[in-house]
CSV table of C-alpha atoms and ligand atoms in Angstrom, one decimal:
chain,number,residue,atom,x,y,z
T,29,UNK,CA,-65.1,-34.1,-156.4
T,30,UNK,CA,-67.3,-31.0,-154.2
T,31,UNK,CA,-68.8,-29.1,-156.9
T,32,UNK,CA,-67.2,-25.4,-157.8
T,33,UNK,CA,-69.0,-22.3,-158.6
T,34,UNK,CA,-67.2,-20.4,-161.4
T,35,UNK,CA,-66.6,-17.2,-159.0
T,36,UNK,CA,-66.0,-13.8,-160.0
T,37,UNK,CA,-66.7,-12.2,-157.1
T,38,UNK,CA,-65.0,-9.1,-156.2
T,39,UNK,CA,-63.8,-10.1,-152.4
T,40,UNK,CA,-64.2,-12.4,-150.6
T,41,UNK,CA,-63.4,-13.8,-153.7
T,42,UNK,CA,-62.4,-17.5,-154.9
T,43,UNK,CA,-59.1,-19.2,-153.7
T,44,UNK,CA,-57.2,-21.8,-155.2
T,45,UNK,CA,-58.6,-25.6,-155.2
T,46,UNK,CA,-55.4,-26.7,-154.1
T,47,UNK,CA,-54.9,-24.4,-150.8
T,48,UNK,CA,-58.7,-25.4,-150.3
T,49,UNK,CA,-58.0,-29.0,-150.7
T,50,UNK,CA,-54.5,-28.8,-148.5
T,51,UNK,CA,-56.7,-26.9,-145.6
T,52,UNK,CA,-59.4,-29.8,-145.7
T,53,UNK,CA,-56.5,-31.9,-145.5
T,54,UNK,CA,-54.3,-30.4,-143.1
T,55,UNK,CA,-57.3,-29.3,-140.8
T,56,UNK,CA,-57.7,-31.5,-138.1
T,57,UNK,CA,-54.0,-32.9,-137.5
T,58,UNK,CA,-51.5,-30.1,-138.5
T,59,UNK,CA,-48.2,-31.1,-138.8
T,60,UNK,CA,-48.6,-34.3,-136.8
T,61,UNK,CA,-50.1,-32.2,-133.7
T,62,UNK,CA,-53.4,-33.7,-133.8
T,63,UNK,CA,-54.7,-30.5,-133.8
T,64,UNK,CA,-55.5,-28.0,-136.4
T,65,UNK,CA,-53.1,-24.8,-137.2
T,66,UNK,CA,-56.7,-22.6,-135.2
T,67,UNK,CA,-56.2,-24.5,-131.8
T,68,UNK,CA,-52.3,-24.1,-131.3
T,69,UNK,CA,-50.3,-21.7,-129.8
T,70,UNK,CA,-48.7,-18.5,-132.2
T,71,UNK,CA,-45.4,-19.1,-130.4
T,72,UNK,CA,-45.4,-23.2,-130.6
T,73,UNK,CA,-42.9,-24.1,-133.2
T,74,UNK,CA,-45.8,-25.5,-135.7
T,75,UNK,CA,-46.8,-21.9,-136.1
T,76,UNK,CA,-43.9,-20.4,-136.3
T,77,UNK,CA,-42.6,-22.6,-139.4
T,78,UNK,CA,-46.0,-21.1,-141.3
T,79,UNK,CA,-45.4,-17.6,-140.2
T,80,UNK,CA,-41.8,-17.8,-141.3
T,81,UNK,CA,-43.0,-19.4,-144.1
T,82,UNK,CA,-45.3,-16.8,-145.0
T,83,UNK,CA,-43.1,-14.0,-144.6
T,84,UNK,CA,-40.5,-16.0,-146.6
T,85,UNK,CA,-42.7,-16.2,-149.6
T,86,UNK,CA,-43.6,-13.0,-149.7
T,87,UNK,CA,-40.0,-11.8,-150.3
T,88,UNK,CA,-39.2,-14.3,-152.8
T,89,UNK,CA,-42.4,-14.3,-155.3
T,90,UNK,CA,-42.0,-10.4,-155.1
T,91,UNK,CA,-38.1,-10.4,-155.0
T,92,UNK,CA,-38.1,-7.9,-151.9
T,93,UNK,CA,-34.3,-6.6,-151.1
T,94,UNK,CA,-32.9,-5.8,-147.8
T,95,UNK,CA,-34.2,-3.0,-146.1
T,96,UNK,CA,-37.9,-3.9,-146.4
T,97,UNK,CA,-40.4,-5.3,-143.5
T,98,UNK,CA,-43.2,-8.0,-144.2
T,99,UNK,CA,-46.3,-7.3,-141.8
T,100,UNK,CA,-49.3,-9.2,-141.4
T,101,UNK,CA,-52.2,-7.3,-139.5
T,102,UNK,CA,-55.5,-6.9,-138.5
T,103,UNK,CA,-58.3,-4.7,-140.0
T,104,UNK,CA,-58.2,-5.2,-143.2
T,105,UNK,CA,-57.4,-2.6,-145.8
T,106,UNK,CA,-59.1,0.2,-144.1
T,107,UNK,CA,-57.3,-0.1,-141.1
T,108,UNK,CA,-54.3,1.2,-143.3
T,109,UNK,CA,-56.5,4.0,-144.6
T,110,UNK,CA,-56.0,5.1,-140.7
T,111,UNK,CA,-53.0,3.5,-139.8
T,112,UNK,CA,-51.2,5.2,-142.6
T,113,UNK,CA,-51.8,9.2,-141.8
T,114,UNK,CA,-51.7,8.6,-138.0
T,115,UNK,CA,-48.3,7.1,-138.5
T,116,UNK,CA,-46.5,9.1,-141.4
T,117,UNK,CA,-48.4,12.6,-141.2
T,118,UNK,CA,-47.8,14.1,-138.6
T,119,UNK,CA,-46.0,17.5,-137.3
T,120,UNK,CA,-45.8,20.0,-140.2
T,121,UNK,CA,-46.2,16.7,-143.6
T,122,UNK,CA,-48.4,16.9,-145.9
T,123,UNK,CA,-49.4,13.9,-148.4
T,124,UNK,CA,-50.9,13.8,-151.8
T,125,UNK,CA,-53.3,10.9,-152.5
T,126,UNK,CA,-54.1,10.7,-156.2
T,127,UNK,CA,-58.4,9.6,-156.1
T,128,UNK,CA,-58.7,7.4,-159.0
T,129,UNK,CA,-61.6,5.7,-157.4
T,130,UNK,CA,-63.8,4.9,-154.8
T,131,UNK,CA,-61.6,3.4,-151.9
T,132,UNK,CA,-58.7,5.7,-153.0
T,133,UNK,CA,-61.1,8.6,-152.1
T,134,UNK,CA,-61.6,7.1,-148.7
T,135,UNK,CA,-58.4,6.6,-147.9
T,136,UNK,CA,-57.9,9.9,-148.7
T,137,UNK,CA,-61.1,11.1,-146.4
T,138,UNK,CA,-60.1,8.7,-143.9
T,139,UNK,CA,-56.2,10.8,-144.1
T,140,UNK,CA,-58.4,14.3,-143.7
T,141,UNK,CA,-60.5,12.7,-140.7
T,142,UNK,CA,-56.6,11.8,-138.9
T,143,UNK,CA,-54.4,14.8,-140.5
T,144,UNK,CA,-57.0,17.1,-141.5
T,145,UNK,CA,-55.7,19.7,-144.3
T,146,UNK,CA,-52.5,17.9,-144.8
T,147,UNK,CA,-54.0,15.0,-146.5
T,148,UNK,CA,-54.3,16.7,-150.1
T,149,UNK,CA,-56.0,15.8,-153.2
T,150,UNK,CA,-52.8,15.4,-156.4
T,151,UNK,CA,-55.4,15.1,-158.6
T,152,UNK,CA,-59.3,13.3,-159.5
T,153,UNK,CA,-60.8,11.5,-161.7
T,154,UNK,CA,-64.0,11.8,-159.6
T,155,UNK,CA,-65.6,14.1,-161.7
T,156,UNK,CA,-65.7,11.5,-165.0
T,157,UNK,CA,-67.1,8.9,-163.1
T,158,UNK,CA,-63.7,7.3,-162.2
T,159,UNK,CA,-63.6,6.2,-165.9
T,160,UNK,CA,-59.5,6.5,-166.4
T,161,UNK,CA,-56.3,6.7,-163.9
T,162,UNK,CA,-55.0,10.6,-163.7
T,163,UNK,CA,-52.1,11.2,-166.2
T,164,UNK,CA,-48.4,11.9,-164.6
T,165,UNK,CA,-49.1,15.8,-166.0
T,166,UNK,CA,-52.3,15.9,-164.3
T,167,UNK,CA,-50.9,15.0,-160.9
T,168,UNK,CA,-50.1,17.8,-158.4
T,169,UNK,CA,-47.4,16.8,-156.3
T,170,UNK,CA,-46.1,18.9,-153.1
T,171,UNK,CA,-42.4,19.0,-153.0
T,172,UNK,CA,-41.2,17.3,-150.0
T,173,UNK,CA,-44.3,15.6,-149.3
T,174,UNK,CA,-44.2,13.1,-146.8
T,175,UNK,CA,-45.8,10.0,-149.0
T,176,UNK,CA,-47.9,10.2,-152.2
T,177,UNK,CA,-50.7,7.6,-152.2
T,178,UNK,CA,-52.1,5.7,-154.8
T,179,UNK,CA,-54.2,3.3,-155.5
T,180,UNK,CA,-52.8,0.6,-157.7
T,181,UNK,CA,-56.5,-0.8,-159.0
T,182,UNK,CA,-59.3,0.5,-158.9
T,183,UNK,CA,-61.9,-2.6,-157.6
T,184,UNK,CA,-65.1,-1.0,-158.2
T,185,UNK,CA,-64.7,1.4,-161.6
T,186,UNK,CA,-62.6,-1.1,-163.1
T,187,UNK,CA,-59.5,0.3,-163.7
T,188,UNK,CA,-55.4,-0.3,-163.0
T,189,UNK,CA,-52.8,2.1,-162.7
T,190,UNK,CA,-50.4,0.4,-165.2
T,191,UNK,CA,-47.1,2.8,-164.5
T,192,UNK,CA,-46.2,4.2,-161.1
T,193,UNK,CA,-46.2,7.7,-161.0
T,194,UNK,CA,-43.3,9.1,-160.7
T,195,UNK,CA,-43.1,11.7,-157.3
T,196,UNK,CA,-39.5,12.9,-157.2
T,197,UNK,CA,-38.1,10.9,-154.9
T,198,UNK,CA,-41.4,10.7,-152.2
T,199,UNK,CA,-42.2,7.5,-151.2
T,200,UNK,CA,-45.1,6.0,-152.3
T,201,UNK,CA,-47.8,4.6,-150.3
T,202,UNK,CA,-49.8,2.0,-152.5
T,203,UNK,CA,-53.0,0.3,-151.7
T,204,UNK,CA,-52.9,-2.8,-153.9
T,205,UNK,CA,-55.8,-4.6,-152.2
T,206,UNK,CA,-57.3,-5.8,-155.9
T,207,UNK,CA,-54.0,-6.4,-157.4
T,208,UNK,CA,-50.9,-7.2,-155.3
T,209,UNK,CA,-49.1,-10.4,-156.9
T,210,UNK,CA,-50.7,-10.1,-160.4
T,211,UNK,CA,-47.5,-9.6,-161.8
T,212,UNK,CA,-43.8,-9.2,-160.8
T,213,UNK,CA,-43.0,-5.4,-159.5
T,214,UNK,CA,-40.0,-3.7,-158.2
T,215,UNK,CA,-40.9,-2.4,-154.4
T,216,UNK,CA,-38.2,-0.4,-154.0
T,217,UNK,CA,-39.9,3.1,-154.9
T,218,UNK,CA,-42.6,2.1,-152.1
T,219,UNK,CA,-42.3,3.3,-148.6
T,220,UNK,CA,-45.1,0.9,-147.9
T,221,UNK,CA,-47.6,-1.2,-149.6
T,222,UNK,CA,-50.7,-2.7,-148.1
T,223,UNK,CA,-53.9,-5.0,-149.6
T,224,UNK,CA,-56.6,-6.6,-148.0
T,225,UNK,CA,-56.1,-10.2,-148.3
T,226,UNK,CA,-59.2,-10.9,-149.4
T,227,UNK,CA,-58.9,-10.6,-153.1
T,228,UNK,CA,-55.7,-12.3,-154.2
T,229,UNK,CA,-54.0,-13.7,-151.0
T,230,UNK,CA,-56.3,-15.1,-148.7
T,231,UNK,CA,-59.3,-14.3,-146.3
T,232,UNK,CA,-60.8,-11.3,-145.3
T,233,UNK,CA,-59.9,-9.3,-142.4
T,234,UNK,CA,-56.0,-10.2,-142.8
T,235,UNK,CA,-54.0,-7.3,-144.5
T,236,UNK,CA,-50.2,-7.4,-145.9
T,237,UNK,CA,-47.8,-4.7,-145.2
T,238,UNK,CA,-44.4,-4.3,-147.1
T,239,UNK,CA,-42.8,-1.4,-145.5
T,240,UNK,CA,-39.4,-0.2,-146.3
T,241,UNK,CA,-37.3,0.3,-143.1
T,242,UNK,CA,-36.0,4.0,-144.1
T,243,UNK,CA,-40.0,4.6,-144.3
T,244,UNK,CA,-40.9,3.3,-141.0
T,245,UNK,CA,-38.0,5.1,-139.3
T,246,UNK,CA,-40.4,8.4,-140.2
T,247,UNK,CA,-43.5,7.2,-138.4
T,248,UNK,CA,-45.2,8.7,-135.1
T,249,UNK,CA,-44.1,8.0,-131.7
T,250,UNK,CA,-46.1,7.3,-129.0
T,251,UNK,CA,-49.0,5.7,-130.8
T,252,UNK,CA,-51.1,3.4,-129.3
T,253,UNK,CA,-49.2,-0.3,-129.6
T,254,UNK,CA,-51.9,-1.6,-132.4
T,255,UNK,CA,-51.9,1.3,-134.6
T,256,UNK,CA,-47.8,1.6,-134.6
T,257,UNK,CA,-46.4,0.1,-137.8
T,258,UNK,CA,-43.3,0.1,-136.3
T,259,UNK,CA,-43.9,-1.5,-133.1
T,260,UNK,CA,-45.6,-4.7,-135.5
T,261,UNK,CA,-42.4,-4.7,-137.2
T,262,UNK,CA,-40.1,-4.7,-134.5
T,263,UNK,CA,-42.2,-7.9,-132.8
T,264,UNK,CA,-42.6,-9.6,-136.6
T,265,UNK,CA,-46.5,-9.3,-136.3
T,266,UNK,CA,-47.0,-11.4,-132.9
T,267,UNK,CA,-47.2,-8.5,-130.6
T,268,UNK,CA,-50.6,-10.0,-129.5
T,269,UNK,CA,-52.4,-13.1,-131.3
T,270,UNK,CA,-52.1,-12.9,-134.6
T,271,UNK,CA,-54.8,-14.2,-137.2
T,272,UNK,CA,-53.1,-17.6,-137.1
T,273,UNK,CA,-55.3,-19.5,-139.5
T,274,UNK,CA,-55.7,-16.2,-142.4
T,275,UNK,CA,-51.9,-16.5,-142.0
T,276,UNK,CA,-51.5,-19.9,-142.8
T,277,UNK,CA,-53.9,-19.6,-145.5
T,278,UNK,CA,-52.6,-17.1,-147.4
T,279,UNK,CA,-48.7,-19.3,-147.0
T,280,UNK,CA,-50.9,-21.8,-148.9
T,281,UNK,CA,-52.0,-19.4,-151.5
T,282,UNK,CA,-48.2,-18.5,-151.8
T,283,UNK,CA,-46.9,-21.5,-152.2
T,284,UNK,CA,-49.4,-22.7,-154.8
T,285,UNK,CA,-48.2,-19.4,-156.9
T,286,UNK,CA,-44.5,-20.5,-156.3
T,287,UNK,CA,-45.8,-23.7,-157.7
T,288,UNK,CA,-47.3,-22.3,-160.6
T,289,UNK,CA,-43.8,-20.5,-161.6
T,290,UNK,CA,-44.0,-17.7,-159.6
T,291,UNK,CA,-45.7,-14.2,-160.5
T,292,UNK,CA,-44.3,-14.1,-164.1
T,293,UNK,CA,-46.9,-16.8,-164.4
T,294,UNK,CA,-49.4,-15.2,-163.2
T,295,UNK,CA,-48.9,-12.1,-165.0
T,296,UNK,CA,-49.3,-14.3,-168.4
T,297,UNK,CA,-52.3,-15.9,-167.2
T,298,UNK,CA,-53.7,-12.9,-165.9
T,299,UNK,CA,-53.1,-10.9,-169.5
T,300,UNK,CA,-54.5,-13.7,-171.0
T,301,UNK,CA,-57.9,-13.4,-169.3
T,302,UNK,CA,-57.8,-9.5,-169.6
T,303,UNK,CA,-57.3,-10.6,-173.6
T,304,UNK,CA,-60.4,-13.1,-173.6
T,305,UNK,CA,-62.4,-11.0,-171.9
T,306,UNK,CA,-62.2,-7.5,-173.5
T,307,UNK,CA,-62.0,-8.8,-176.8
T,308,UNK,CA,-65.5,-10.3,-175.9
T,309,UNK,CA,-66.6,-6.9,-174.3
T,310,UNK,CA,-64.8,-4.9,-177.5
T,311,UNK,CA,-66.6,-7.3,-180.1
T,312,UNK,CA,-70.0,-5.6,-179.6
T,313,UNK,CA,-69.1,-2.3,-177.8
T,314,UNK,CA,-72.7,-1.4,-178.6
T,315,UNK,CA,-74.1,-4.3,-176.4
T,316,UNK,CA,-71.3,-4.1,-174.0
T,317,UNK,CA,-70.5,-1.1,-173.1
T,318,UNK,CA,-67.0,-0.6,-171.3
T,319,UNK,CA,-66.9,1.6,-168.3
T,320,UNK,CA,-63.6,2.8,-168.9
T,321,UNK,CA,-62.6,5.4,-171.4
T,322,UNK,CA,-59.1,4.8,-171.6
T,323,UNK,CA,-58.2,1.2,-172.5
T,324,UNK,CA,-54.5,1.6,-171.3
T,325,UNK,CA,-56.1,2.1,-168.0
T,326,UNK,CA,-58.7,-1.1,-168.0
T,327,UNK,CA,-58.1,-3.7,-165.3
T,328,UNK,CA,-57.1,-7.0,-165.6
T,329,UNK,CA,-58.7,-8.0,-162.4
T,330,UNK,CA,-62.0,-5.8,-162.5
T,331,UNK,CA,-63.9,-5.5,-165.3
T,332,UNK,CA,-66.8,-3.5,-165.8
T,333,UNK,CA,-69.5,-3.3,-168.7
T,334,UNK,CA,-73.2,-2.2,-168.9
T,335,UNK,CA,-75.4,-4.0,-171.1
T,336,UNK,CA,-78.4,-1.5,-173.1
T,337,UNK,CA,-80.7,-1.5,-170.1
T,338,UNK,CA,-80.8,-2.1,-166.3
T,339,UNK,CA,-83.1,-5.1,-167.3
T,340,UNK,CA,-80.7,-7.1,-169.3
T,341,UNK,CA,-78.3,-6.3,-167.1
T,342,UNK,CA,-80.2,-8.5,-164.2
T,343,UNK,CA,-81.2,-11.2,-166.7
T,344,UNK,CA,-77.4,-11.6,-167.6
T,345,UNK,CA,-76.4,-11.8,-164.0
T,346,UNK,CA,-79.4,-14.7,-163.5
T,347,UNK,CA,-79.0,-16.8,-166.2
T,348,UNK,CA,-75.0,-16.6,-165.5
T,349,UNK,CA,-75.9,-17.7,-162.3
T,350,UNK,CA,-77.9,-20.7,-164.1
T,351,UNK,CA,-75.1,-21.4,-165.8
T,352,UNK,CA,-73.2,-21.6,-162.6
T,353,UNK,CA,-71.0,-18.5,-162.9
T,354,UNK,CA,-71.7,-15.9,-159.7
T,355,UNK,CA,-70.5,-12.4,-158.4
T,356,UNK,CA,-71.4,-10.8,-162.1
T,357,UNK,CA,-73.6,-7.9,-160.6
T,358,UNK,CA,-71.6,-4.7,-160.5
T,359,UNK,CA,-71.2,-2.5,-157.6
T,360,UNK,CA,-73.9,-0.7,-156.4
T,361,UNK,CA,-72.3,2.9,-157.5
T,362,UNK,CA,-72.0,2.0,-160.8
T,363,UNK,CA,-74.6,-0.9,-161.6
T,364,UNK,CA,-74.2,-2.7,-164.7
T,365,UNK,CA,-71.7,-6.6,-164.7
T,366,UNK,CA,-68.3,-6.4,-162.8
T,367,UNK,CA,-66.1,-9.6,-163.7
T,368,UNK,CA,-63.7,-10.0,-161.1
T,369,UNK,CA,-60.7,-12.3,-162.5
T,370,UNK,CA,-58.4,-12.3,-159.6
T,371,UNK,CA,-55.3,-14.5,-159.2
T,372,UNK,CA,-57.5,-17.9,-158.4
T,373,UNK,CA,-59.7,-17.9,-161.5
T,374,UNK,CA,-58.4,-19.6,-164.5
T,375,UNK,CA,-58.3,-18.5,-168.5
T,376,UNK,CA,-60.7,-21.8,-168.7
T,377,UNK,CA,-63.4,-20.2,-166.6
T,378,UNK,CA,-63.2,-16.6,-168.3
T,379,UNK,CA,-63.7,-18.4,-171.6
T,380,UNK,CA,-66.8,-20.3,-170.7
T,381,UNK,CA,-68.1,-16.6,-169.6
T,382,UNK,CA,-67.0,-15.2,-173.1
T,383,UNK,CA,-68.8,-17.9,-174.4
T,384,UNK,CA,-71.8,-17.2,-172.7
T,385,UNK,CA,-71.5,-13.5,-173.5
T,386,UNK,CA,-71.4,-15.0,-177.1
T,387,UNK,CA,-74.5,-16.5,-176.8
T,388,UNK,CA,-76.1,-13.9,-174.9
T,389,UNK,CA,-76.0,-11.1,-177.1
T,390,UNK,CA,-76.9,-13.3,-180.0
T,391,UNK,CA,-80.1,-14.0,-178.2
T,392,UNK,CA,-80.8,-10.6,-176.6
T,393,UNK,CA,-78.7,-8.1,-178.8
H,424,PLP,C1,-58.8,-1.2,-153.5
H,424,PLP,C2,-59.5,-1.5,-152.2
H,424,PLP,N1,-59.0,-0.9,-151.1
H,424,PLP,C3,-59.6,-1.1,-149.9
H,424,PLP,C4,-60.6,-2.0,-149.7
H,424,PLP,C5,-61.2,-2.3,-148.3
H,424,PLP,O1,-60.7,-3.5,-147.9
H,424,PLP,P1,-61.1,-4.1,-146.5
H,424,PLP,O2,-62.5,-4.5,-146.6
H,424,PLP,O3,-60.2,-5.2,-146.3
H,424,PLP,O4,-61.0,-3.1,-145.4
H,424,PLP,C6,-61.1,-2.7,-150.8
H,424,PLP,C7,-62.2,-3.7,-150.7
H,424,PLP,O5,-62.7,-4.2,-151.6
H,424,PLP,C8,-60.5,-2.4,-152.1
H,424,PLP,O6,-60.9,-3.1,-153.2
């Protein structure tokens, strides 16, 4: 068997052996074409069953009702960032964007850049370091608003937006590029969720849309084709050449989850880890110190933790890397370890890090 890196990197980030294994497999004859999924038309039929496929399993491992759109486009998240203002605030709209971290506070300069004034801050956490998700009573929310954006997970502070706030009846715009899928959730409150693949899906550059059609109906005419949401829904995301082979990746991903029991399965795992790890980090709070104040608020794909000096810090991150764990070094606004424990990595794999943590601050603390 190839040899695997435990990989806690924070996107690109690990995929499942399985979807890796089925690609190697299914890579130079696809579906008895004697070619791979890359090489072959996005209208042959081959392509279509994936694309179908991937739609399909979108719906069903999130239980999306009638009424809703599944998009697969180009640009990644921060397309969206873009995308979303140019296409939903417009004319006399405002939107609040509740900043809760770093790429929730460009999406919301991104908005300003398109919209100007009307993209509003509902509320900061900028000004504690990002260290908790604003409280419902700390949001300010415009009546009538055309969206209210949020950002579900916070990649680089470590945090997760547990409960949705609730606007009043706007529609929510989520980014859930660090968390999508890692648990069940009701869409309906959503007039449109988007996430970089690259985290829990698939590979980078691909980004899921979920856009409810009542939502869409509200967007811009007279956009330029690539940046309409509603002209990629009305041509099912092959209005030009899709990313054929991100798409059939991420299918793979989906069915593996399917395989695994779906998102409830996930979820368990997921807690699990989140329960392995902070119990490590919570153990010796004075060794590893939590970047998050609030521990409602701490993510169960991103965590963050500084050890006592920038030093041990790097010599925790090298001798994980010895020990053939990667992606430990936190983001460069924050410094310190980030464990990223996305979908692919397993409650095995965040043990053998606790343990080394274990032995770590036994030798260093
Ligand atoms: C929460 C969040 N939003 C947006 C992005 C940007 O995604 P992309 O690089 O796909 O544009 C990231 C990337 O890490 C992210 O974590």
């Amino acid at each position: 068997m190839a040899h695997r890196t435990i990989n806690f990197n924070a996107g690109p980030s690990g995929l499942p052996l399985p979807v890796l294994e089925r690609a190697r497999e299914e890579l130079l004859d696809f579906a008895g074409t004697g070619m791979s999924v890359m090489e072959m038309s996005h209208r042959s039929k081959e392509y279509d069953a994936v694309h179908e496929e991937a739609i399909a399993l979108v719906r069903e491992l999130l239980g999306i009702p009638a009424g809703f759109k599944v998009l697969f486009l180009q640009g990644g998240a921060s397309l969206q960032f873009d995308m979303v203002p140019m296409n939903f605030l417009h004319g006399d709209r405002v939107a609040d964007y509740v900043v809760s971290g770093r790429w929730a506070e460009t999406a919301w300069r991104e908005a300003q850049k398109v919209s100007g004034a009307a993209a509003r801050v509902a509320a900061s956490t900028a000004g504690e370091g990002f260290r908790r998700i604003p409280r419902q009573d700390e949001l300010a929310l415009t009546a009538g608003a055309a969206y209210v954006h949020v950002t579900t997970n916070n990649t680089i502070f470590g945090t997760q937006c547990r409960h949705i706030p609730a606007t009043g009846g706007v529609p929510l715009v989520a980014d859930m590029s660090s968390d999508i899928m890692w648990r069940p959730f009701d869409v309906r409150p959503f007039g449109m969720i988007y996430a970089g693949a690259q985290k829990n899906l698939g590979p980078s550059g691909l980004a899921l849309v979920i856009a409810r059609e009542d939502f869409l109906a509200g967007a811009r005419d007279g956009l330029p084709s690539m940046l309409s949401y509603r002209l990629h829904a009305e041509k099912n995301s092959l209005h030009n050449t899709p990313p054929t082979f991100s798409i059939y990746i991420l299918r793979s991903v989906l069915a593996h989850y399917k395989a695994l029991g779906g998102l409830a399965a996930l979820q368990a795992r997921n807690e699990e880890k989140g329960r392995v790890l902070y119990g490590a980090i919570d153990a010796h709070p004075g060794f590893y110190r939590g970047h998050v104040t609030e521990k409602a608020d701490r993510s169960v794909m991103n965590a963050t933790f500084n050890l006592p000096s920038a030093e041990l810090d790097a010599r925790f991150v090298a001798e994980a890397g010895k020990a053939g764990m990667v992606g430990l070094k936190g983001h460069r606004d924050l410094g310190g370890i980030r464990v990223s424990m996305y979908n692919a990595v397993t409650v095995d794999q965040v043990k053998t890090l606790v343990s080394f943590m274990e032995a770590f601050v036994a030798k260093n603390g």
